CSV table of N, CA and C and ligand atoms in Angstrom, one decimal:
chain,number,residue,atom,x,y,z
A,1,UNK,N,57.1,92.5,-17.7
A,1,UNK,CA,58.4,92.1,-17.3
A,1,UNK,C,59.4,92.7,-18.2
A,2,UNK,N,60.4,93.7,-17.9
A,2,UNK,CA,61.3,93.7,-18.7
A,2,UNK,C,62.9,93.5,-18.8
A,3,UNK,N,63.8,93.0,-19.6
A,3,UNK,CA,64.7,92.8,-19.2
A,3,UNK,C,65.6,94.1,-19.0
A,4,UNK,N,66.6,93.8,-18.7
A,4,UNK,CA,68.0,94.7,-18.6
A,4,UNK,C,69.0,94.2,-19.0
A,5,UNK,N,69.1,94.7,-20.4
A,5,UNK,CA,70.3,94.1,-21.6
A,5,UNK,C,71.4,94.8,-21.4
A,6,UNK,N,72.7,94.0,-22.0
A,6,UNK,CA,73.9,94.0,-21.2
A,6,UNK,C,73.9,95.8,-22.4
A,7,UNK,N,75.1,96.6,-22.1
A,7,UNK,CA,75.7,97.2,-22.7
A,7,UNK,C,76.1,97.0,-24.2
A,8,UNK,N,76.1,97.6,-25.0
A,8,UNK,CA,77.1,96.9,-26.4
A,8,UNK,C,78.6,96.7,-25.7
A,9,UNK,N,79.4,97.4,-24.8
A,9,UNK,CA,80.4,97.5,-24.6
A,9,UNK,C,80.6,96.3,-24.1
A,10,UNK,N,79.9,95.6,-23.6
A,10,UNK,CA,79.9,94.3,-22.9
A,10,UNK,C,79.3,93.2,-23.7
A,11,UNK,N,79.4,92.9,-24.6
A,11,UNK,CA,78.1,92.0,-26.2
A,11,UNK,C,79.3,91.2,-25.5
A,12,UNK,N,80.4,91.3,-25.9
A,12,UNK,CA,81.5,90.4,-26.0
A,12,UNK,C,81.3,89.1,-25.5
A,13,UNK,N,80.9,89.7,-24.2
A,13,UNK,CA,81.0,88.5,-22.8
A,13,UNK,C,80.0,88.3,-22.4
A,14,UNK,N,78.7,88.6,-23.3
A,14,UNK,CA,77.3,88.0,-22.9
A,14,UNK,C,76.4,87.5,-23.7
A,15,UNK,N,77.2,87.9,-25.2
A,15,UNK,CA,76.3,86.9,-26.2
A,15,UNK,C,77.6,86.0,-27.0
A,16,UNK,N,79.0,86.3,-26.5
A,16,UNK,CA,80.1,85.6,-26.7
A,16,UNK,C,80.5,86.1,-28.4
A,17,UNK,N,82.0,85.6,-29.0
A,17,UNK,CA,82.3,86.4,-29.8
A,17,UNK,C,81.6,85.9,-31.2
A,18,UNK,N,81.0,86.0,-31.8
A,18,UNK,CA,80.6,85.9,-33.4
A,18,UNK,C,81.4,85.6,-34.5
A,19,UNK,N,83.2,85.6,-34.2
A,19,UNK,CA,83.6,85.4,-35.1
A,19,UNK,C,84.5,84.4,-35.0
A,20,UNK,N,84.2,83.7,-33.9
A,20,UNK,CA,84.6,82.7,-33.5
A,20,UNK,C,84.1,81.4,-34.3
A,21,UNK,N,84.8,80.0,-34.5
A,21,UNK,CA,84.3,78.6,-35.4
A,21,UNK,C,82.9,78.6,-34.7
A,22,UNK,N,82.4,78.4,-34.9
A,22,UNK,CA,81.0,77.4,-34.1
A,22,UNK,C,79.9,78.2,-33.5
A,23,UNK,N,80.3,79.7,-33.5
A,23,UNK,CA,79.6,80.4,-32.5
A,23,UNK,C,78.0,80.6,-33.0
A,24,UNK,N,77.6,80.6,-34.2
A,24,UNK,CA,76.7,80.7,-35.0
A,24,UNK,C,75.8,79.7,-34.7
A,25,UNK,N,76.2,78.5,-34.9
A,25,UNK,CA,75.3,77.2,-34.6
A,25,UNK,C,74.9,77.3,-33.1
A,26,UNK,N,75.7,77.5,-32.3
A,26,UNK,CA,76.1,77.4,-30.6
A,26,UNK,C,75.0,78.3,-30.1
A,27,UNK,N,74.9,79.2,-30.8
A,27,UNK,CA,74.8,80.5,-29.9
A,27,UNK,C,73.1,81.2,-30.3
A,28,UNK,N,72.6,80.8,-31.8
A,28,UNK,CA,71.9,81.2,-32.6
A,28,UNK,C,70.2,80.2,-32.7
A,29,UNK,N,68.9,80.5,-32.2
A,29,UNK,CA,67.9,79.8,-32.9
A,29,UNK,C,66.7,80.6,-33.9
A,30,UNK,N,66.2,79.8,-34.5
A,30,UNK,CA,65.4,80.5,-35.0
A,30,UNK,C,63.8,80.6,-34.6
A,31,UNK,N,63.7,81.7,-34.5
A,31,UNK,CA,62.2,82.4,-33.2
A,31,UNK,C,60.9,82.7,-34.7
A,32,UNK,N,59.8,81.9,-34.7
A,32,UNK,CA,58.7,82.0,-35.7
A,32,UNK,C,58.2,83.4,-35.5
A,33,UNK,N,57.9,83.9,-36.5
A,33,UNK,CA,57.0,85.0,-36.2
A,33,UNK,C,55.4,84.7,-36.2
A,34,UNK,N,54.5,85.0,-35.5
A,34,UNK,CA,53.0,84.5,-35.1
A,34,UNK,C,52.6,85.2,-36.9
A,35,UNK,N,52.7,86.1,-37.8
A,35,UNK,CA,52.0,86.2,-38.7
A,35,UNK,C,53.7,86.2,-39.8
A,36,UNK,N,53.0,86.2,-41.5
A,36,UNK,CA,54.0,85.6,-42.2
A,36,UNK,C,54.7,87.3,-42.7
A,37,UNK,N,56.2,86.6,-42.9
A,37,UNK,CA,57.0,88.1,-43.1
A,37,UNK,C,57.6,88.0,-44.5
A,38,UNK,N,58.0,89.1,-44.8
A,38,UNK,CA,58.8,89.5,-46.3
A,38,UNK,C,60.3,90.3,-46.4
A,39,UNK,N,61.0,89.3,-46.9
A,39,UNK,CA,62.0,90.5,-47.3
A,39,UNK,C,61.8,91.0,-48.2
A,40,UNK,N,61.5,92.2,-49.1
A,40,UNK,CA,61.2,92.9,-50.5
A,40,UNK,C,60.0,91.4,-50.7
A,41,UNK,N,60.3,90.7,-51.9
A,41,UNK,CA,59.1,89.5,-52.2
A,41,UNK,C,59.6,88.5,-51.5
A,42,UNK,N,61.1,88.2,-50.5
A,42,UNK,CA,61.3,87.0,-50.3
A,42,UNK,C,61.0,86.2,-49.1
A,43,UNK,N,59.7,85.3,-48.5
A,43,UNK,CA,58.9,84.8,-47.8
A,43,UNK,C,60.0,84.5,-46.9
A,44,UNK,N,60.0,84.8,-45.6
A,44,UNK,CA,60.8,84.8,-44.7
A,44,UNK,C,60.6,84.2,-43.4
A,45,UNK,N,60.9,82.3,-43.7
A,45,UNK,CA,60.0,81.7,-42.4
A,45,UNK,C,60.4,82.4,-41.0
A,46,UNK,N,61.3,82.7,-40.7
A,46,UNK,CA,61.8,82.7,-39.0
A,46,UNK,C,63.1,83.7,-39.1
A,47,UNK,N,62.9,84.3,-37.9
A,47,UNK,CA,64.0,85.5,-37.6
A,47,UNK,C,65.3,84.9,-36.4
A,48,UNK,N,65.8,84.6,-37.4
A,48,UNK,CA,67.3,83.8,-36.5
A,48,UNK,C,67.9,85.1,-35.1
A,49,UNK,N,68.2,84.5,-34.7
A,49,UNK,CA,68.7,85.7,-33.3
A,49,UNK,C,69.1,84.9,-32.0
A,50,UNK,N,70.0,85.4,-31.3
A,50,UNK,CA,70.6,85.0,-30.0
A,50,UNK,C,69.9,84.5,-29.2
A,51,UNK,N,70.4,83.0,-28.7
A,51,UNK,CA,69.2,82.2,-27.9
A,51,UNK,C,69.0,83.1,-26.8
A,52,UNK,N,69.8,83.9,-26.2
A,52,UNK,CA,69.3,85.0,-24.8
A,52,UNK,C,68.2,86.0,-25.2
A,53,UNK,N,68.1,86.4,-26.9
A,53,UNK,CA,67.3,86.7,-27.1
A,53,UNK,C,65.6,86.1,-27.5
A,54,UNK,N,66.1,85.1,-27.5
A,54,UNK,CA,64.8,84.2,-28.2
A,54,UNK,C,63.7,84.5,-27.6
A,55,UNK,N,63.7,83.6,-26.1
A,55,UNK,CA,62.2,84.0,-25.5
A,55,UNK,C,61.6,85.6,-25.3
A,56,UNK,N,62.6,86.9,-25.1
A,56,UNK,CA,61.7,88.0,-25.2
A,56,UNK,C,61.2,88.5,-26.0
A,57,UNK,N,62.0,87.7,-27.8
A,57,UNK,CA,62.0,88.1,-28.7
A,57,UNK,C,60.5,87.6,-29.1
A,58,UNK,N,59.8,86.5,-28.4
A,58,UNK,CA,58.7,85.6,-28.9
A,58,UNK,C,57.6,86.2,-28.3
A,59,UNK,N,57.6,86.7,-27.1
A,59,UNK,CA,57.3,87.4,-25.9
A,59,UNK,C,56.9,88.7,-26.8
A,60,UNK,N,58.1,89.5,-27.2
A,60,UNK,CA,57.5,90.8,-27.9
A,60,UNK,C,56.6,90.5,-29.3
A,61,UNK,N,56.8,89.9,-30.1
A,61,UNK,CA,56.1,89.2,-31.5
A,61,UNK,C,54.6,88.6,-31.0
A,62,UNK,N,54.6,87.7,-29.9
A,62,UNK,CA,53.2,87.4,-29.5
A,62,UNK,C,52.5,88.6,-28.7
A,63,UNK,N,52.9,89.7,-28.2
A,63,UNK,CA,52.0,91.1,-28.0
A,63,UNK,C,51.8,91.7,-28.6
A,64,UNK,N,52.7,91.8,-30.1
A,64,UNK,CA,52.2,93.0,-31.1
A,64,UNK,C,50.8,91.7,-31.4
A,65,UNK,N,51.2,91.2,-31.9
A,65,UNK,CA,50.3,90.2,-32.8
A,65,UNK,C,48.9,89.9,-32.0
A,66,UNK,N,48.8,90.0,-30.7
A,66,UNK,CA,47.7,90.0,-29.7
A,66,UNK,C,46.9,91.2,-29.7
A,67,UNK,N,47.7,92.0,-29.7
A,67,UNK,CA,47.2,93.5,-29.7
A,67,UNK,C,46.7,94.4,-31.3
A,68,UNK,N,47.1,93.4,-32.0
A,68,UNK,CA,46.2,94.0,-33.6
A,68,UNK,C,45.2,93.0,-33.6
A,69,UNK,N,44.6,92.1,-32.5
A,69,UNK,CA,43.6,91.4,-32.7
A,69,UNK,C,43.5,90.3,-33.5
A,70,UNK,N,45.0,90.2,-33.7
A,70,UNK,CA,45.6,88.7,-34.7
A,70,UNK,C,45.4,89.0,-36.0
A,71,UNK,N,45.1,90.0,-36.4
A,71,UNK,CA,44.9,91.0,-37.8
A,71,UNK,C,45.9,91.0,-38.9
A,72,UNK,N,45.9,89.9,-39.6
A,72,UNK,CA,47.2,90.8,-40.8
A,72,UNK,C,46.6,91.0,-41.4
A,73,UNK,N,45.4,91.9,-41.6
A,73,UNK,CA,45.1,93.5,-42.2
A,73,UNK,C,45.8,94.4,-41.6
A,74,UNK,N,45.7,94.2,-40.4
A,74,UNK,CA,46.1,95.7,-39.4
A,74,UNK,C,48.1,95.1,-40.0
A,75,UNK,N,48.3,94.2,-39.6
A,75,UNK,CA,49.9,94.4,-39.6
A,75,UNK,C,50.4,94.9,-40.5
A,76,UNK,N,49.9,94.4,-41.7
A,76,UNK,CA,49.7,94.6,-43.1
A,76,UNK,C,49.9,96.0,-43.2
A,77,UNK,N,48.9,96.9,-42.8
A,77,UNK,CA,48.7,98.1,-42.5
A,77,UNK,C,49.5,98.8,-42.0
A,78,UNK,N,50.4,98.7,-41.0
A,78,UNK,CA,51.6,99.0,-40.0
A,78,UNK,C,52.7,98.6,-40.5
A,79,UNK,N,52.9,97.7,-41.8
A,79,UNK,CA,53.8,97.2,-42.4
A,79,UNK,C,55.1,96.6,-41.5
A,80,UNK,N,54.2,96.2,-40.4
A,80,UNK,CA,55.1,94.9,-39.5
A,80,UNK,C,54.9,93.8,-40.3
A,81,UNK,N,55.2,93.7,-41.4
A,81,UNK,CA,55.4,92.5,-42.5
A,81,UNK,C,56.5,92.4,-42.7
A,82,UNK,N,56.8,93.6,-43.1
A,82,UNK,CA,58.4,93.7,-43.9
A,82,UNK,C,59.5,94.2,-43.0
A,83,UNK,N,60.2,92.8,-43.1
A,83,UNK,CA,61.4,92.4,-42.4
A,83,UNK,C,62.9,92.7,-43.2
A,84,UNK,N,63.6,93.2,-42.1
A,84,UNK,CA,65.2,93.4,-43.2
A,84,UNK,C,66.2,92.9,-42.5
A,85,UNK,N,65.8,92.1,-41.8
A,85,UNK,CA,67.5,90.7,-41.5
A,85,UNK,C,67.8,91.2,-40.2
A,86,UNK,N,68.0,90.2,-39.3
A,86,UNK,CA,68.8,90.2,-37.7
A,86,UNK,C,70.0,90.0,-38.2
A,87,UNK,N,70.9,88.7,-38.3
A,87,UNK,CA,71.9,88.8,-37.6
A,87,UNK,C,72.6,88.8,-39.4
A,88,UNK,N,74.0,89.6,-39.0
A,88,UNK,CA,75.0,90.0,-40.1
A,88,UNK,C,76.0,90.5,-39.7
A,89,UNK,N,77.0,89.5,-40.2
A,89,UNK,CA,78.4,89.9,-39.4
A,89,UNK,C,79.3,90.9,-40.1
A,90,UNK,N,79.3,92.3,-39.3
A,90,UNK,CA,79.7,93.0,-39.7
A,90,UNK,C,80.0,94.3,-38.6
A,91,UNK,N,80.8,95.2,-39.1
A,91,UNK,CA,81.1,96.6,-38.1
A,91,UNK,C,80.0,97.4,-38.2
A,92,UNK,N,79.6,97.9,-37.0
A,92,UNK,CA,79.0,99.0,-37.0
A,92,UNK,C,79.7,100.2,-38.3
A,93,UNK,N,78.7,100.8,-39.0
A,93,UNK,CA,78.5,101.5,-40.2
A,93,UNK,C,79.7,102.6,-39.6
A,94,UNK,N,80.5,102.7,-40.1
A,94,UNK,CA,81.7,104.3,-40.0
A,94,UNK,C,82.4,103.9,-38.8
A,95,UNK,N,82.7,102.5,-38.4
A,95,UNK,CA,83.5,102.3,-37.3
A,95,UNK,C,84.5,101.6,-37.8
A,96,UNK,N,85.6,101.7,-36.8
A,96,UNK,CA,86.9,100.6,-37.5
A,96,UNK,C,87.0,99.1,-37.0
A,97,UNK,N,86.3,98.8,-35.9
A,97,UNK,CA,86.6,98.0,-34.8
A,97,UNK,C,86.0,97.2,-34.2
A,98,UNK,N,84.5,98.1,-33.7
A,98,UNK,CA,83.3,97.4,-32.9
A,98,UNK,C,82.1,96.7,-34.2
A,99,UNK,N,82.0,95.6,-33.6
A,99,UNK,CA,80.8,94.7,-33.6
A,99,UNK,C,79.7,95.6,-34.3
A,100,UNK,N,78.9,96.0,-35.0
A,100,UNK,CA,77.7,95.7,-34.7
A,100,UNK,C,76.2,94.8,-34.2
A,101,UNK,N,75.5,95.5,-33.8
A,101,UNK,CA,74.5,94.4,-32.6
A,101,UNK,C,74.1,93.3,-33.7
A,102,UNK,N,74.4,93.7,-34.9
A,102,UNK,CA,73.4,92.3,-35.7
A,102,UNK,C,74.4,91.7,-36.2
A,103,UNK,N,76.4,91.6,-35.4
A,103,UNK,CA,76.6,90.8,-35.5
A,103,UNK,C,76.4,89.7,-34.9
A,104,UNK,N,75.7,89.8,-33.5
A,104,UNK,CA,75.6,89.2,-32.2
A,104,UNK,C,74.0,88.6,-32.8
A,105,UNK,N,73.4,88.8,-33.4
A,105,UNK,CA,72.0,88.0,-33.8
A,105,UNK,C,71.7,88.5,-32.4
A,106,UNK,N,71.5,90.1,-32.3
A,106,UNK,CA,71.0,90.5,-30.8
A,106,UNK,C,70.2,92.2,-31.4
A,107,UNK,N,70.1,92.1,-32.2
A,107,UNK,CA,69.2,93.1,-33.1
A,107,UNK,C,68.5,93.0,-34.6
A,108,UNK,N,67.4,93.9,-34.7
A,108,UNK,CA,66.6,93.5,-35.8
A,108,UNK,C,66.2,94.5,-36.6
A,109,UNK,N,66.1,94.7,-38.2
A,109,UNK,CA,65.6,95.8,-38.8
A,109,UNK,C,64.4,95.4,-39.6
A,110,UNK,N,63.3,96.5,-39.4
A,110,UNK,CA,62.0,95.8,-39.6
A,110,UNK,C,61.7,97.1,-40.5
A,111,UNK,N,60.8,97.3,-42.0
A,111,UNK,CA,61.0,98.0,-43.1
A,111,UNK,C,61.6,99.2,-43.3
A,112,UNK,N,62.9,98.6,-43.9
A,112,UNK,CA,63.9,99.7,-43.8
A,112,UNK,C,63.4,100.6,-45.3
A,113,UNK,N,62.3,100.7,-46.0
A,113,UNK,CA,61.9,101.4,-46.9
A,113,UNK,C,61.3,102.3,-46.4
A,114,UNK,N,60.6,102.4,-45.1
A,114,UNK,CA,59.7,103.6,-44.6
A,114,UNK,C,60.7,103.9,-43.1
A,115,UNK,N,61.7,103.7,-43.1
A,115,UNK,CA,62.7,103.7,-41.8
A,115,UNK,C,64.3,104.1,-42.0
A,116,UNK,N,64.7,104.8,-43.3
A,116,UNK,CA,65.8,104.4,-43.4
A,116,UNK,C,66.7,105.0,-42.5
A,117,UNK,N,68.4,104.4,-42.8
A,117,UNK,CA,68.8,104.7,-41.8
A,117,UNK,C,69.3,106.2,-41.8
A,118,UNK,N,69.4,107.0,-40.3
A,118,UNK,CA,69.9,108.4,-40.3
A,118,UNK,C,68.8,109.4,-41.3
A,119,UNK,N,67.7,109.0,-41.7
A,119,UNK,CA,66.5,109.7,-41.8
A,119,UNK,C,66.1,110.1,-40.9
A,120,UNK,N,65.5,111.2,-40.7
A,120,UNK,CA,64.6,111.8,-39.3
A,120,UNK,C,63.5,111.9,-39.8
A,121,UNK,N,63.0,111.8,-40.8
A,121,UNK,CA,61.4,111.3,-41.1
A,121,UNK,C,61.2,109.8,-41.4
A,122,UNK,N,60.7,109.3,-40.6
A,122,UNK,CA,60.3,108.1,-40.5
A,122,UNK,C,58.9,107.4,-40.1
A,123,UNK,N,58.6,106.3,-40.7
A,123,UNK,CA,56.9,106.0,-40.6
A,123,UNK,C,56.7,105.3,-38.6
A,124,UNK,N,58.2,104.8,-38.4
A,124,UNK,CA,58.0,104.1,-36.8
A,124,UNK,C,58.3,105.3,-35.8
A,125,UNK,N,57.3,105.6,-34.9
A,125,UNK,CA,57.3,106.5,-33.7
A,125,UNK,C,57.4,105.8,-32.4
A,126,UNK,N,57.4,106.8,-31.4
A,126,UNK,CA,58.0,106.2,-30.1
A,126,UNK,C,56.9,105.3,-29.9
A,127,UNK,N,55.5,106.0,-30.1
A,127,UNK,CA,54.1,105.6,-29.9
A,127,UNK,C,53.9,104.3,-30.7
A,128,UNK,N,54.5,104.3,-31.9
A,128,UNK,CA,54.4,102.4,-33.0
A,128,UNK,C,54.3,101.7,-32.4
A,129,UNK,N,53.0,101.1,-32.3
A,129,UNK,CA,53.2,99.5,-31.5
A,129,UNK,C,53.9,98.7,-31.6
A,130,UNK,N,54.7,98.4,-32.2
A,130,UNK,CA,56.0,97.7,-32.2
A,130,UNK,C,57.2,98.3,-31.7
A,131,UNK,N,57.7,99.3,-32.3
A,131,UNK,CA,58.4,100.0,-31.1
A,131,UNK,C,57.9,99.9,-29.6
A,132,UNK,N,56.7,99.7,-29.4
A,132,UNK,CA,56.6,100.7,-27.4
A,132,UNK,C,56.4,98.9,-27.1
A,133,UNK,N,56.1,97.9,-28.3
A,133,UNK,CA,56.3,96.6,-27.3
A,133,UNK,C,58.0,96.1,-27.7
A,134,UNK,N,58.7,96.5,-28.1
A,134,UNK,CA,60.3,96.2,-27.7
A,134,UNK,C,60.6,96.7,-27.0
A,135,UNK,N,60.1,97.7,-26.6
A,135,UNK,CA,60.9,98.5,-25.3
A,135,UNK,C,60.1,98.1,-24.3
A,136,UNK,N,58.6,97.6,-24.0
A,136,UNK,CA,58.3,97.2,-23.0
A,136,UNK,C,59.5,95.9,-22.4
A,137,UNK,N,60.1,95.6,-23.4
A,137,UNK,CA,60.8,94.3,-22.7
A,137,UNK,C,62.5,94.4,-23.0
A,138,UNK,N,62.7,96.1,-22.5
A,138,UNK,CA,64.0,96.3,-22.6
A,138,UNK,C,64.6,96.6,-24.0
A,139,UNK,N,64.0,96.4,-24.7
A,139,UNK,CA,65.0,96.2,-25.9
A,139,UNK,C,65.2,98.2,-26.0
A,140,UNK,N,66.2,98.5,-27.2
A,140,UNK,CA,66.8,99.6,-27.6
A,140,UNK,C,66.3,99.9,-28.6
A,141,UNK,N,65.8,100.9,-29.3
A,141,UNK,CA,65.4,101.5,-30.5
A,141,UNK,C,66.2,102.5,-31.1
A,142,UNK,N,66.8,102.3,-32.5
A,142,UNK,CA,67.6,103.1,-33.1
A,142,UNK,C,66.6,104.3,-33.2
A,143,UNK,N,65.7,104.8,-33.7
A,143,UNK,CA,64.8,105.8,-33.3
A,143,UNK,C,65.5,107.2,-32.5
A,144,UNK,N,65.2,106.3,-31.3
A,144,UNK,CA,65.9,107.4,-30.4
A,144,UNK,C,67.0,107.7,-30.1
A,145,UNK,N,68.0,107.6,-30.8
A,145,UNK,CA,69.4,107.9,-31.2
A,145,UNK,C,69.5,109.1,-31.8
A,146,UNK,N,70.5,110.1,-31.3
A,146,UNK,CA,70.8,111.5,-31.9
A,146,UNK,C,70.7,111.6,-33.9
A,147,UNK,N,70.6,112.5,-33.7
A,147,UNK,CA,70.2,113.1,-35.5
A,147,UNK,C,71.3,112.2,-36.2
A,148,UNK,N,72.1,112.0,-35.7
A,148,UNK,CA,73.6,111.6,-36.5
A,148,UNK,C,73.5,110.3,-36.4
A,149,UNK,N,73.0,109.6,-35.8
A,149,UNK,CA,73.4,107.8,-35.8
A,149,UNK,C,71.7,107.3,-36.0
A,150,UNK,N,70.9,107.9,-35.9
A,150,UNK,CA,68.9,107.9,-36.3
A,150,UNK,C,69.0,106.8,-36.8
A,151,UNK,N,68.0,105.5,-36.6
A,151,UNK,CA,67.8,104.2,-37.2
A,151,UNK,C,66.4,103.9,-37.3
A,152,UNK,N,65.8,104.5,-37.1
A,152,UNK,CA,64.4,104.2,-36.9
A,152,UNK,C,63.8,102.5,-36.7
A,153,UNK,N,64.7,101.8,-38.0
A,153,UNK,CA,64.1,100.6,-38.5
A,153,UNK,C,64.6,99.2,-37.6
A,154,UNK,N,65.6,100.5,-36.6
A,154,UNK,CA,66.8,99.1,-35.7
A,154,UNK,C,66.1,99.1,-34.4
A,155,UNK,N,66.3,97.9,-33.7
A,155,UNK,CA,65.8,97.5,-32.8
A,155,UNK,C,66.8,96.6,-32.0
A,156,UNK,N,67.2,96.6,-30.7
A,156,UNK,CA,68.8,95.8,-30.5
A,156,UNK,C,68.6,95.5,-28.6
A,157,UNK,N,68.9,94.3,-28.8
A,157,UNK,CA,68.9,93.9,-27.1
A,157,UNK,C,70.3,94.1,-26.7
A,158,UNK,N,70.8,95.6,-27.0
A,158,UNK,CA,71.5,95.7,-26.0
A,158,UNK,C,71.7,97.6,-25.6
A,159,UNK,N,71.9,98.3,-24.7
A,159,UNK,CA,72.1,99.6,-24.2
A,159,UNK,C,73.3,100.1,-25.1
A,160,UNK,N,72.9,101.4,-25.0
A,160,UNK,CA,74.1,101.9,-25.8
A,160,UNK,C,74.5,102.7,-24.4
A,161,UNK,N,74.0,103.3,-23.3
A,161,UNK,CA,74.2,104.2,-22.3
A,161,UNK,C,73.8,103.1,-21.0
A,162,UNK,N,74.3,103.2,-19.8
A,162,UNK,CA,73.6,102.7,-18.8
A,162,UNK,C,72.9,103.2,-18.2
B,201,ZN,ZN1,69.9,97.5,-37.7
């Protein structure tokens, strides 16, 4: 089953505005991950993110995690351990204006040491099991973004094209 996530152009009015009082509590839960994660050393219980995202988000975390055979050797290995923060309120990188998706707690960066950003060598491929299970459920992959905006490490429930 996959979804069909709104536009960025449209975040506004479907995960509501972020910089609003309350919108954080309102709007935000935090989704466990089935095996344990790291920022650099710092043990990282739960990946906070948009209640619209929550269930696909659990949905995609319980298939990678199914599919290494419940292994954290294998994840270990894939370095789907290391985690680098959902939601952060801020502008998209060299913009004046727009949002970015992780201010919406509606995208995720997962080891930005073998992914960085606007590298074109990168350790995540289309084929990465974690990449091909976010996109089985809609989600967007900085990846496949032109040479110029390249994220490898980003991952975002929302379209940048329709
Ligand atoms: Zn990102």
């Amino acid at each position: 089953m996959s979804n069909i996530w709104p536009l960025q152009r449209d975040c506004l009015a479907f995960y509501g505005d972020p910089r609003q009082p309350g919108w954080l509590h309102a709007n935000t839960v935090d989704v466990s991950c089935p095996w344990p994660l790291k920022m650099g050393e710092l043990p990282i219980a739960h990946i906070l993110i948009h209640k619209k995202c929550a269930e696909s988000l659990t949905r995609v975390l319980s298939s990678i995690w199914d599919a290494t055979g419940r292994s954290l050797e294998t994840i270990k290995r894939l370095r789907y351990d290391r985690y680098d923060g959902s939601y952060n309120l801020r502008l998209i990188r060299g913009s004046a204006a727009a949002m970015s998706m992780h201010a919406f707690a509606a995208a995720i960066d997962w080891d930005a040491a073998d992914n960085a950003q606007h590298s074109r060598t990168h350790l995540f491929q289309d084929d990465s099991l974690l990449v091909a299970k976010f996109k089985e459920d809609g989600w967007i992959w900085g990846g496949d973004w032109s040479p110029g905006s390249i994220d490898a490490m980003h991952v975002q429930a929302a379209r940048v094209h329709a």
